[in-house]
Tab-separated table of C-alpha atoms (C1' of nucleotides) in Angstrom:
chain	number	residue	atom	x	y	z
A	1	MET	CA	33.527	26.533	142.203
A	2	LYS	CA	32.918	24.996	138.805
A	3	PRO	CA	35.457	22.403	137.712
A	4	HIS	CA	36.340	24.038	134.413
A	5	LEU	CA	36.947	27.371	136.119
A	6	LEU	CA	39.126	25.698	138.692
A	7	ALA	CA	41.248	24.149	135.965
A	8	ALA	CA	41.892	27.547	134.438
A	9	LEU	CA	42.582	29.138	137.801
A	10	LYS	CA	45.008	26.382	138.660
A	11	HIS	CA	46.920	26.900	135.465
A	12	ILE	CA	47.223	30.598	136.130
A	13	ALA	CA	48.529	29.828	139.601
A	14	LEU	CA	51.112	27.437	138.210
A	15	ILE	CA	52.537	30.043	135.887
A	16	GLY	CA	52.969	32.427	138.780
A	17	GLY	CA	49.684	34.273	139.008
A	18	LEU	CA	49.587	33.816	142.762
A	19	ARG	CA	52.543	36.096	143.328
A	20	GLU	CA	52.325	38.659	140.561
A	21	PRO	CA	50.291	39.552	137.508
A	22	VAL	CA	51.273	37.284	134.653
A	23	SER	CA	50.664	37.955	131.038
A	24	ILE	CA	48.884	35.147	129.293
A	25	ALA	CA	47.452	34.928	125.822
A	26	SER	CA	44.075	33.288	125.616
A	27	ARG	CA	45.382	30.976	122.918
A	28	GLU	CA	48.173	29.878	125.223
A	29	LEU	CA	45.781	29.185	128.050
A	30	GLY	CA	43.536	27.357	125.627
A	31	THR	CA	46.316	25.117	124.408
A	32	ALA	CA	47.362	24.311	127.950
A	33	LEU	CA	43.830	23.346	128.907
A	34	GLY	CA	42.931	21.657	125.653
A	35	ILE	CA	40.258	24.183	124.746
A	36	SER	CA	39.912	26.820	122.067
A	37	GLN	CA	41.187	30.367	122.220
A	38	GLN	CA	37.622	31.629	122.364
A	39	THR	CA	36.692	29.445	125.287
A	40	ALA	CA	39.881	30.338	127.124
A	41	SER	CA	39.095	33.991	126.662
A	42	GLN	CA	35.664	33.376	128.073
A	43	ARG	CA	37.143	31.551	131.042
A	44	LEU	CA	39.303	34.514	131.897
A	45	LEU	CA	36.328	36.815	131.735
A	46	GLU	CA	34.295	34.451	133.850
A	47	LEU	CA	37.050	34.099	136.449
A	48	ALA	CA	37.268	37.852	136.648
A	49	LYS	CA	33.501	38.296	136.856
A	50	GLU	CA	33.321	35.878	139.768
A	51	GLY	CA	36.157	37.639	141.526
A	52	PHE	CA	38.714	34.853	141.395
A	53	VAL	CA	41.206	36.890	139.419
A	54	ILE	CA	41.928	40.437	138.445
A	55	TYR	CA	42.072	40.514	134.709
A	56	THR	CA	43.037	43.426	132.548
A	57	VAL	CA	43.941	43.516	128.943
A	58	LEU	CA	46.627	46.030	128.142
A	59	ALA	CA	47.883	46.628	124.658
A	60	ARG	CA	46.142	43.494	123.434
A	61	LYS	CA	47.785	41.253	126.019
A	62	GLY	CA	45.902	39.824	128.941
A	63	GLN	CA	47.368	40.361	132.400
A	64	VAL	CA	46.002	38.217	135.150
A	65	LYS	CA	46.602	38.091	138.878
A	66	ILE	CA	44.839	35.761	141.261
A	67	ALA	CA	42.619	37.586	143.735
A	68	ALA	CA	42.041	36.709	147.378
A	69	LYS	CA	38.960	34.672	146.514
A	70	GLY	CA	40.971	32.698	144.001
A	71	VAL	CA	43.750	32.006	146.475
A	72	GLU	CA	41.190	30.767	148.929
A	73	ALA	CA	39.681	28.382	146.403
A	74	LEU	CA	43.089	26.995	145.521
A	75	ARG	CA	43.999	26.540	149.175
A	76	ARG	CA	40.833	24.559	149.660
A	77	GLU	CA	41.870	22.251	146.868
A	78	HIS	CA	45.344	21.953	148.284
A	79	ALA	CA	43.905	20.997	151.648
A	80	ASP	CA	41.696	18.351	150.054
A	81	TYR	CA	44.623	16.665	148.368
A	82	LYS	CA	46.701	16.917	151.493
A	83	ARG	CA	43.985	15.269	153.486
A	84	MET	CA	43.690	12.542	150.892
A	85	PHE	CA	47.373	11.647	150.835
A	86	GLU	CA	48.873	12.957	154.030
A	87	LEU	CA	46.109	12.236	156.459
A	88	ALA	CA	47.636	11.986	159.892
A	89	LYS	CA	46.566	12.085	163.486
A	90	GLU	CA	49.014	14.856	164.187
A	91	ILE	CA	49.005	18.035	162.207
A	92	PRO	CA	51.825	20.531	162.663
A	93	LEU	CA	51.131	24.243	162.561
A	94	ARG	CA	53.717	26.971	162.595
A	95	GLY	CA	52.939	30.588	163.253
A	96	VAL	CA	54.275	33.847	164.495
A	97	VAL	CA	53.065	35.523	167.676
A	98	GLU	CA	50.921	38.579	167.168
A	99	SER	CA	49.240	40.807	169.627
A	100	GLY	CA	45.526	40.519	169.534
A	101	LEU	CA	43.148	43.334	170.258
A	102	GLY	CA	42.150	41.877	173.549
A	103	GLU	CA	38.827	40.638	172.270
A	104	GLY	CA	40.057	37.103	172.775
A	105	ALA	CA	40.156	37.749	176.491
A	106	PHE	CA	36.685	39.286	176.357
A	107	TYR	CA	35.212	36.146	174.902
A	108	MET	CA	37.139	33.906	177.247
A	109	ARG	CA	35.529	35.697	180.167
A	110	GLN	CA	32.008	34.834	179.079
A	111	LYS	CA	30.400	32.242	181.314
A	112	GLY	CA	28.754	30.508	178.346
A	113	TYR	CA	32.128	29.711	176.847
A	114	LYS	CA	33.965	29.030	180.125
A	115	GLU	CA	31.388	26.468	181.067
A	116	GLN	CA	31.714	24.619	177.786
A	117	PHE	CA	35.485	24.646	177.867
A	118	ARG	CA	35.482	23.126	181.319
A	119	ARG	CA	33.110	20.396	180.223
A	120	LYS	CA	34.589	19.631	176.809
A	121	LEU	CA	38.268	20.365	177.290
A	122	GLY	CA	38.507	19.315	180.909
A	123	TYR	CA	39.800	22.620	182.183
A	124	GLU	CA	38.969	26.280	182.343
A	125	PRO	CA	41.394	28.162	180.138
A	126	TYR	CA	43.368	31.204	181.115
A	127	GLU	CA	41.440	34.366	180.278
A	128	GLY	CA	43.386	35.408	177.232
A	129	THR	CA	44.349	33.979	173.912
A	130	LEU	CA	47.634	33.662	172.102
A	131	ASN	CA	47.303	34.809	168.504
A	132	LEU	CA	49.431	33.133	165.869
A	133	ARG	CA	49.670	34.228	162.287
A	134	CYS	CA	50.376	31.306	159.962
A	135	SER	CA	51.930	31.395	156.549
A	136	GLY	CA	53.237	29.165	153.794
A	137	GLY	CA	52.722	25.433	153.833
A	138	THR	CA	51.115	25.621	157.242
A	139	LEU	CA	48.091	27.386	155.821
A	140	ALA	CA	47.075	24.228	154.032
A	141	ASN	CA	47.081	22.419	157.344
A	142	LEU	CA	44.868	25.121	158.770
A	143	GLU	CA	42.518	24.421	155.910
A	144	ILE	CA	42.423	20.764	156.883
A	145	LEU	CA	41.224	21.809	160.318
A	146	ARG	CA	38.589	23.994	158.796
A	147	LEU	CA	37.230	20.859	157.118
A	148	SER	CA	37.545	18.693	160.211
A	149	GLU	CA	35.013	18.306	162.957
A	150	GLY	CA	36.854	19.097	166.132
A	151	ILE	CA	35.253	19.698	169.500
A	152	GLU	CA	32.063	21.644	169.178
A	153	ILE	CA	31.477	24.789	171.183
A	154	SER	CA	27.842	25.811	170.828
A	155	GLU	CA	26.565	29.302	170.406
A	156	PHE	CA	24.568	30.849	173.213
A	157	VAL	CA	22.681	34.007	174.092
A	158	SER	CA	23.529	36.191	177.037
A	159	GLY	CA	22.486	39.710	177.858
A	160	GLY	CA	20.540	39.975	174.604
A	161	ARG	CA	23.620	39.254	172.533
A	162	THR	CA	24.408	36.099	170.616
A	163	TYR	CA	27.801	34.561	171.086
A	164	GLY	CA	28.693	32.474	168.039
A	165	GLY	CA	29.639	28.829	167.958
A	166	ALA	CA	33.189	27.602	167.449
A	167	LYS	CA	35.227	24.465	167.250
A	168	CYS	CA	38.330	23.438	169.150
A	169	PHE	CA	41.233	21.157	168.453
A	170	ARG	CA	43.515	19.843	171.154
A	171	ALA	CA	47.154	20.708	170.599
A	172	LYS	CA	50.565	20.832	172.186
A	173	ALA	CA	53.076	23.647	172.025
A	174	GLY	CA	56.399	23.671	173.790
A	175	GLY	CA	55.317	20.794	175.977
A	176	ILE	CA	52.189	22.613	177.128
A	177	GLU	CA	48.766	21.219	176.493
A	178	CYS	CA	46.586	23.734	174.746
A	179	ALA	CA	43.820	24.012	172.179
A	180	ILE	CA	43.125	26.141	169.206
A	181	ILE	CA	39.747	27.653	168.700
A	182	MET	CA	38.120	28.538	165.427
A	183	PRO	CA	34.900	30.513	165.110
A	184	LEU	CA	32.344	28.622	163.038
A	185	ARG	CA	31.025	31.656	161.238
A	186	SER	CA	33.993	33.475	159.954
A	187	HIS	CA	35.704	34.144	156.735
A	188	TYR	CA	39.121	33.017	155.751
A	189	SER	CA	41.762	33.950	158.267
A	190	ASP	CA	45.425	33.148	158.560
A	191	THR	CA	45.547	33.630	162.297
A	192	ILE	CA	44.578	31.181	164.988
A	193	GLU	CA	43.760	31.626	168.618
A	194	VAL	CA	45.397	29.358	171.124
A	195	ILE	CA	43.999	28.828	174.592
A	196	SER	CA	45.437	26.925	177.496
A	197	ARG	CA	45.107	26.399	181.198
A	198	GLN	CA	48.070	28.706	181.613
A	199	ASN	CA	49.118	32.033	180.199
A	200	MET	CA	51.133	30.708	177.274
A	201	ARG	CA	52.743	33.989	176.457
A	202	ALA	CA	54.222	34.229	179.928
A	203	ARG	CA	54.862	30.524	180.344
A	204	LEU	CA	56.845	30.196	177.125
A	205	GLY	CA	58.377	33.661	177.351
A	206	LEU	CA	56.936	34.705	174.022
A	207	LYS	CA	56.905	38.135	172.508
A	208	ASP	CA	55.497	39.456	169.253
A	209	GLY	CA	57.212	38.032	166.223
A	210	ASP	CA	58.425	34.856	167.903
A	211	ALA	CA	57.821	31.663	165.968
A	212	VAL	CA	55.786	28.960	167.627
A	213	GLU	CA	55.221	25.401	166.492
A	214	LEU	CA	52.279	23.508	167.736
A	215	ILE	CA	50.978	20.051	166.999
A	216	ILE	CA	47.281	19.498	166.621
A	217	VAL	CA	46.109	16.128	167.843
A	218	LEU	CA	43.007	15.001	166.010
B	1	MET	CA	41.945	14.406	132.468
B	2	LYS	CA	38.747	16.356	132.048
B	3	PRO	CA	37.892	18.746	134.871
B	4	HIS	CA	34.438	17.377	135.572
B	5	LEU	CA	35.787	13.838	135.798
B	6	LEU	CA	38.506	15.000	138.138
B	7	ALA	CA	35.955	16.588	140.427
B	8	ALA	CA	34.089	13.302	140.703
B	9	LEU	CA	37.276	11.316	141.197
B	10	LYS	CA	38.406	13.688	143.905
B	11	HIS	CA	35.169	13.297	145.777
B	12	ILE	CA	35.456	9.533	145.662
B	13	ALA	CA	38.992	9.801	147.013
B	14	LEU	CA	37.846	12.013	149.859
B	15	ILE	CA	35.263	9.508	151.015
B	16	GLY	CA	37.910	6.810	151.163
B	17	GLY	CA	37.964	5.338	147.679
B	18	LEU	CA	41.741	5.426	147.600
B	19	ARG	CA	42.068	2.813	150.289
B	20	GLU	CA	39.084	0.568	149.808
B	21	PRO	CA	35.953	0.174	147.723
B	22	VAL	CA	33.327	2.598	148.958
B	23	SER	CA	29.655	2.345	148.305
B	24	ILE	CA	28.199	5.480	146.843
B	25	ALA	CA	24.768	6.193	145.474
B	26	SER	CA	24.735	8.227	142.303
B	27	ARG	CA	22.275	10.628	143.871
B	28	GLU	CA	24.656	11.184	146.756
B	29	LEU	CA	27.546	11.862	144.422
B	30	GLY	CA	25.317	14.136	142.412
B	31	THR	CA	24.301	16.158	145.439
B	32	ALA	CA	27.910	16.509	146.527
B	33	LEU	CA	28.953	17.760	143.114
B	34	GLY	CA	25.885	19.825	142.433
B	35	ILE	CA	24.705	17.714	139.509
B	36	SER	CA	21.796	15.369	138.912
B	37	GLN	CA	21.619	11.710	139.769
B	38	GLN	CA	21.675	10.855	136.083
B	39	THR	CA	24.770	12.852	135.377
B	40	ALA	CA	26.518	11.485	138.439
B	41	SER	CA	25.742	7.981	137.276
B	42	GLN	CA	27.229	8.829	133.917
B	43	ARG	CA	30.355	10.215	135.585
B	44	LEU	CA	30.910	6.955	137.397
B	45	LEU	CA	30.516	5.017	134.180
B	46	GLU	CA	32.878	7.353	132.408
B	47	LEU	CA	35.480	7.175	135.163
B	48	ALA	CA	35.308	3.412	134.960
B	49	LYS	CA	35.503	3.361	131.174
B	50	GLU	CA	38.618	5.480	131.241
B	51	GLY	CA	40.190	3.254	133.844
B	52	PHE	CA	40.316	5.750	136.704
B	53	VAL	CA	38.157	3.650	138.969
B	54	ILE	CA	36.840	0.161	139.291
B	55	TYR	CA	33.114	0.400	139.462
B	56	THR	CA	30.681	-2.361	140.103
B	57	VAL	CA	27.069	-2.238	141.027
B	58	LEU	CA	26.057	-4.933	143.431
B	59	ALA	CA	22.525	-5.333	144.676
B	60	ARG	CA	21.597	-1.947	143.231
B	61	LYS	CA	24.361	-0.146	145.093
B	62	GLY	CA	27.430	1.187	143.374
B	63	GLN	CA	30.805	0.175	144.751
B	64	VAL	CA	33.748	2.194	143.623
B	65	LYS	CA	37.470	1.902	144.200
B	66	ILE	CA	40.069	4.176	142.683
B	67	ALA	CA	42.355	2.347	140.249
B	68	ALA	CA	46.065	2.913	139.729
B	69	LYS	CA	45.419	5.350	136.912
B	70	GLY	CA	43.104	7.330	139.135
B	71	VAL	CA	45.630	7.454	141.967
B	72	GLU	CA	48.208	8.706	139.530
B	73	ALA	CA	45.942	11.489	138.314
B	74	LEU	CA	45.194	12.572	141.873
B	75	ARG	CA	48.868	12.548	142.793
B	76	ARG	CA	49.565	14.797	139.859
B	77	GLU	CA	47.029	17.253	141.174
B	78	HIS	CA	48.451	17.022	144.642
B	79	ALA	CA	51.904	17.752	143.288
B	80	ASP	CA	50.617	20.778	141.393
B	81	TYR	CA	49.112	22.300	144.506
B	82	LYS	CA	52.195	21.492	146.514
B	83	ARG	CA	54.340	23.197	143.955
B	84	MET	CA	52.059	26.199	143.998
B	85	PHE	CA	52.105	26.718	147.755
B	86	GLU	CA	55.145	24.917	149.051
B	87	LEU	CA	57.626	25.718	146.347
B	88	ALA	CA	61.115	25.366	147.720
B	89	LYS	CA	64.630	25.016	146.471
B	90	GLU	CA	65.137	21.929	148.557
B	91	ILE	CA	62.834	18.986	148.292
B	92	PRO	CA	63.095	16.187	150.821
B	93	LEU	CA	62.581	12.590	149.748
B	94	ARG	CA	62.387	9.617	152.040
B	95	GLY	CA	62.632	6.066	150.878
B	96	VAL	CA	63.547	2.553	151.820
B	97	VAL	CA	66.513	0.698	150.312
B	98	GLU	CA	65.592	-2.025	147.877
B	99	SER	CA	67.760	-4.321	145.873
B	100	GLY	CA	67.576	-3.594	142.221
B	101	LEU	CA	67.896	-6.203	139.541
B	102	GLY	CA	71.312	-5.067	138.557
B	103	GLU	CA	70.085	-3.309	135.428
B	104	GLY	CA	71.009	-0.028	136.986
B	105	ALA	CA	74.625	-1.052	136.863
B	106	PHE	CA	74.243	-2.203	133.272
B	107	TYR	CA	73.088	1.195	132.179
B	108	MET	CA	75.696	2.985	134.242
B	109	ARG	CA	78.376	1.075	132.349
B	110	GLN	CA	77.292	2.410	128.967
B	111	LYS	CA	79.748	4.904	127.554
B	112	GLY	CA	76.957	7.098	126.201
B	113	TYR	CA	75.646	7.697	129.698
B	114	LYS	CA	78.998	7.817	131.485
B	115	GLU	CA	80.178	10.543	129.156
B	116	GLN	CA	77.128	12.677	129.793
B	117	PHE	CA	77.305	12.238	133.527
B	118	ARG	CA	80.906	13.381	133.559
B	119	ARG	CA	80.047	16.450	131.537
B	120	LYS	CA	76.791	17.404	133.191
B	121	LEU	CA	77.272	16.238	136.762
B	122	GLY	CA	81.006	16.860	136.986
B	123	TYR	CA	81.944	13.321	137.898
B	124	GLU	CA	81.640	9.781	136.655
B	125	PRO	CA	79.335	7.890	138.957
B	126	TYR	CA	80.028	4.569	140.574
B	127	GLU	CA	78.787	1.758	138.366
B	128	GLY	CA	75.726	0.823	140.295
B	129	THR	CA	72.604	2.495	141.553
B	130	LEU	CA	70.946	2.658	144.918
B	131	ASN	CA	67.239	1.954	144.630
B	132	LEU	CA	64.857	3.661	147.024
B	133	ARG	CA	61.193	2.936	147.275
B	134	CYS	CA	59.219	5.982	148.358
B	135	SER	CA	55.849	6.100	150.019
B	136	GLY	CA	53.396	8.437	151.640
B	137	GLY	CA	53.809	12.169	151.494
B	138	THR	CA	57.135	11.807	149.771
B	139	LEU	CA	55.456	10.531	146.629
B	140	ALA	CA	53.982	13.951	146.020
B	141	ASN	CA	57.473	15.397	146.092
B	142	LEU	CA	58.556	12.812	143.558
B	143	GLU	CA	55.743	14.044	141.389
B	144	ILE	CA	57.093	17.572	141.660
B	145	LEU	CA	60.365	16.304	140.235
B	146	ARG	CA	58.533	14.569	137.441
B	147	LEU	CA	57.186	17.983	136.476
B	148	SER	CA	60.494	19.780	136.883
B	149	GLU	CA	63.193	20.136	134.312
B	150	GLY	CA	66.320	18.806	135.922
B	151	ILE	CA	69.564	18.066	134.144
B	152	GLU	CA	68.917	16.512	130.788
B	153	ILE	CA	70.566	13.254	129.794
B	154	SER	CA	69.987	12.672	126.092
B	155	GLU	CA	69.135	9.395	124.464
B	156	PHE	CA	71.692	7.782	122.192
B	157	VAL	CA	72.154	4.764	119.973
B	158	SER	CA	74.863	2.194	120.456
B	159	GLY	CA	75.225	-1.273	118.987
B	160	GLY	CA	71.920	-0.956	117.169
B	161	ARG	CA	70.037	-0.344	120.410
B	162	THR	CA	68.521	2.896	121.598
B	163	TYR	CA	69.252	3.994	125.121
B	164	GLY	CA	66.486	6.279	126.341
B	165	GLY	CA	66.864	9.799	127.669
B	166	ALA	CA	66.585	10.691	131.332
B	167	LYS	CA	66.806	13.591	133.708
B	168	CYS	CA	68.881	14.090	136.828
B	169	PHE	CA	68.514	16.080	140.005
B	170	ARG	CA	71.395	16.853	142.301
B	171	ALA	CA	70.855	15.674	145.839
B	172	LYS	CA	72.507	15.005	149.168
B	173	ALA	CA	72.103	11.974	151.367
B	174	GLY	CA	73.947	11.372	154.608
B	175	GLY	CA	76.383	14.136	153.736
B	176	ILE	CA	77.246	12.552	150.398
B	177	GLU	CA	76.683	14.362	147.159
B	178	CYS	CA	74.623	12.305	144.794
B	179	ALA	CA	71.973	12.597	142.120
B	180	ILE	CA	68.749	10.897	141.323
B	181	ILE	CA	68.027	9.811	137.813
B	182	MET	CA	64.616	9.458	136.232
B	183	PRO	CA	64.004	7.878	132.837
B	184	LEU	CA	62.081	10.221	130.580
B	185	ARG	CA	59.928	7.572	129.002
B	186	SER	CA	58.544	5.572	131.814
B	187	HIS	CA	55.334	5.050	133.582
B	188	TYR	CA	54.593	5.917	137.129
B	189	SER	CA	57.044	4.430	139.565
B	190	ASP	CA	57.502	4.813	143.282
B	191	THR	CA	61.166	3.943	143.246
B	192	ILE	CA	64.052	6.204	142.429
B	193	GLU	CA	67.597	5.464	141.412
B	194	VAL	CA	70.369	7.263	143.180
B	195	ILE	CA	73.830	7.558	141.715
B	196	SER	CA	76.976	8.972	143.212
B	197	ARG	CA	80.706	9.110	142.804
B	198	GLN	CA	80.943	6.485	145.494
B	199	ASN	CA	79.182	3.243	146.241
B	200	MET	CA	76.508	4.658	148.498
B	201	ARG	CA	75.349	1.342	149.791
B	202	ALA	CA	78.816	0.546	151.105
B	203	ARG	CA	79.660	4.107	152.108
B	204	LEU	CA	76.569	4.571	154.248
B	205	GLY	CA	76.447	0.955	155.367
B	206	LEU	CA	72.996	0.416	153.974
B	207	LYS	CA	71.111	-2.800	153.681
B	208	ASP	CA	67.706	-3.624	152.247
B	209	GLY	CA	64.880	-2.085	154.214
B	210	ASP	CA	66.943	0.760	155.687
B	211	ALA	CA	65.349	4.186	155.507
B	212	VAL	CA	67.223	6.916	153.695
B	213	GLU	CA	66.478	10.601	153.565
B	214	LEU	CA	67.839	12.670	150.769
B	215	ILE	CA	67.437	16.301	149.869
B	216	ILE	CA	67.012	17.279	146.255
B	217	VAL	CA	68.547	20.613	145.393
B	218	LEU	CA	66.723	22.266	142.519
C	1	DA	C1'	49.719	39.996	116.958
C	2	DT	C1'	45.958	40.272	120.203
C	3	DT	C1'	40.711	39.943	122.576
C	4	DA	C1'	36.184	38.809	122.309
C	5	DC	C1'	31.653	39.264	119.734
C	6	DT	C1'	27.826	36.513	117.383
C	7	DA	C1'	25.761	32.575	115.629
C	8	DA	C1'	25.915	27.895	114.534
C	9	DA	C1'	27.339	23.337	115.972
C	10	DA	C1'	28.422	20.168	119.464
C	11	DT	C1'	27.895	18.574	123.777
C	12	DA	C1'	26.227	17.961	128.306
C	13	DC	C1'	22.303	17.804	131.195
C	14	DG	C1'	18.321	16.114	133.496
C	15	DA	C1'	13.278	14.554	133.143
C	16	DG	C1'	10.956	10.540	132.497
C	17	DT	C1'	11.151	5.981	133.099
C	18	DA	C1'	12.395	0.785	132.610
C	19	DG	C1'	14.537	-2.908	134.837
D	1	DT	C1'	14.657	1.799	146.810
D	2	DC	C1'	18.658	1.507	143.324
D	3	DT	C1'	21.169	2.261	138.233
D	4	DA	C1'	21.164	3.844	133.860
D	5	DC	C1'	18.677	4.139	129.385
D	6	DT	C1'	16.473	7.516	125.740
D	7	DC	C1'	15.598	11.878	124.219
D	8	DG	C1'	14.298	16.771	124.134
D	9	DT	C1'	16.347	20.874	125.768
D	10	DA	C1'	19.779	23.903	127.737
D	11	DT	C1'	24.288	24.971	127.903
D	12	DT	C1'	28.856	25.165	126.216
D	13	DT	C1'	32.057	25.363	122.664
D	14	DT	C1'	34.006	26.874	118.608
D	15	DA	C1'	34.326	28.916	113.876
D	16	DG	C1'	34.215	33.152	111.669
D	17	DT	C1'	35.376	37.563	112.157
D	18	DA	C1'	35.558	42.628	113.857
D	19	DA	C1'	38.190	45.749	116.381
DNA sequence: ATTACTAAAATACGAGTAG
DNA sequence: TCTACTCGTATTTTAGTAA
């Protein structure tokens, strides 16, 4: 994302464009950014064209709301600054239990993955994943992980199908050693998959909607 | 700060320039930012000229370290993103007790301030301040306060001298109601002054070097 | 009041290149 | 190799202005 677009996007976020459509005059935006009304107007159009915001002008007043792509870009920035100033060996993540669609278990059954987990994690995980949906401040920490290296799980081919690569991070939740796994090729997601030697759901007595805190150990 | 300069500064921070001088080739920086070697070189020169970094080229290799002004700019950004995603009514601050130079008490004795505190805070504070030096992640929260409104304390003139304006935020520390006070006209500082109805140092049995956590209530 | 077009002015960029 | 200069060009910005 181009720096000057980011600056405009950031300003829109700060006046509330993340939550709801805000009305902003191009002159106002211009003044805030130290640019002319004309340029500010252009910035809004550009942001909209690139899909960062939804921009409509109603009754001669611009209304702007940050789109998913814009939120993602801002979260990336947030994660960068967090990493810069709050770098730590332990990263907390909070999330809420969600039922998956069972595909987690399907992947965990594949030999190609099982083998790698045993070698790289030191154990063969239970055949099922715990899905956690994160929100709020925790999402920025997720973003830090996305930018970190982690333990590499390579892609492999089996039965004419390619199973994609992923990366793992060791973690602890409720005293249980576990790991989270992130697919390498995937778009933004606010849910993480937790694997462990044991069935975490049963072990911790979790049901959908329960909050779980886990600590990633880098 | 101009957006394109910020982008370069941020990249330098992410490769460790906050902590120590890092060696970076202009081509490298250029590739990372999607600009040419020439432009990247110019960015470094510009950052140095504006005082954001200390830049020296030794044996044909650029060495760059982020200067105080650069750190400040980055912290501002960090605070913006924090505010955007982690906005809360309660902001935690952690700091370590430091002895002041007694000027805090001098100011607290001035009628012009005392009067305003009584009116706007609801009590007349103890004539002395508790100084806390903040560090780490807490500094970003301090920055949030710097950008927030707070309770305004106006400047006034007395005895031919002008006493500057300030802003206050209500807070709680160790169960005691207190407030932090920030001068309006002042440069970046990592220490805050806490005032309260009581002598907090005595009341909480604090001595230099003790850690204190307080919660700002916006 | 607005937004946003066009065209001119200002600025930023990178190729070439010296040190 | 490296940095960083000059300079022609491309891009960006803004003034003027229409809608």
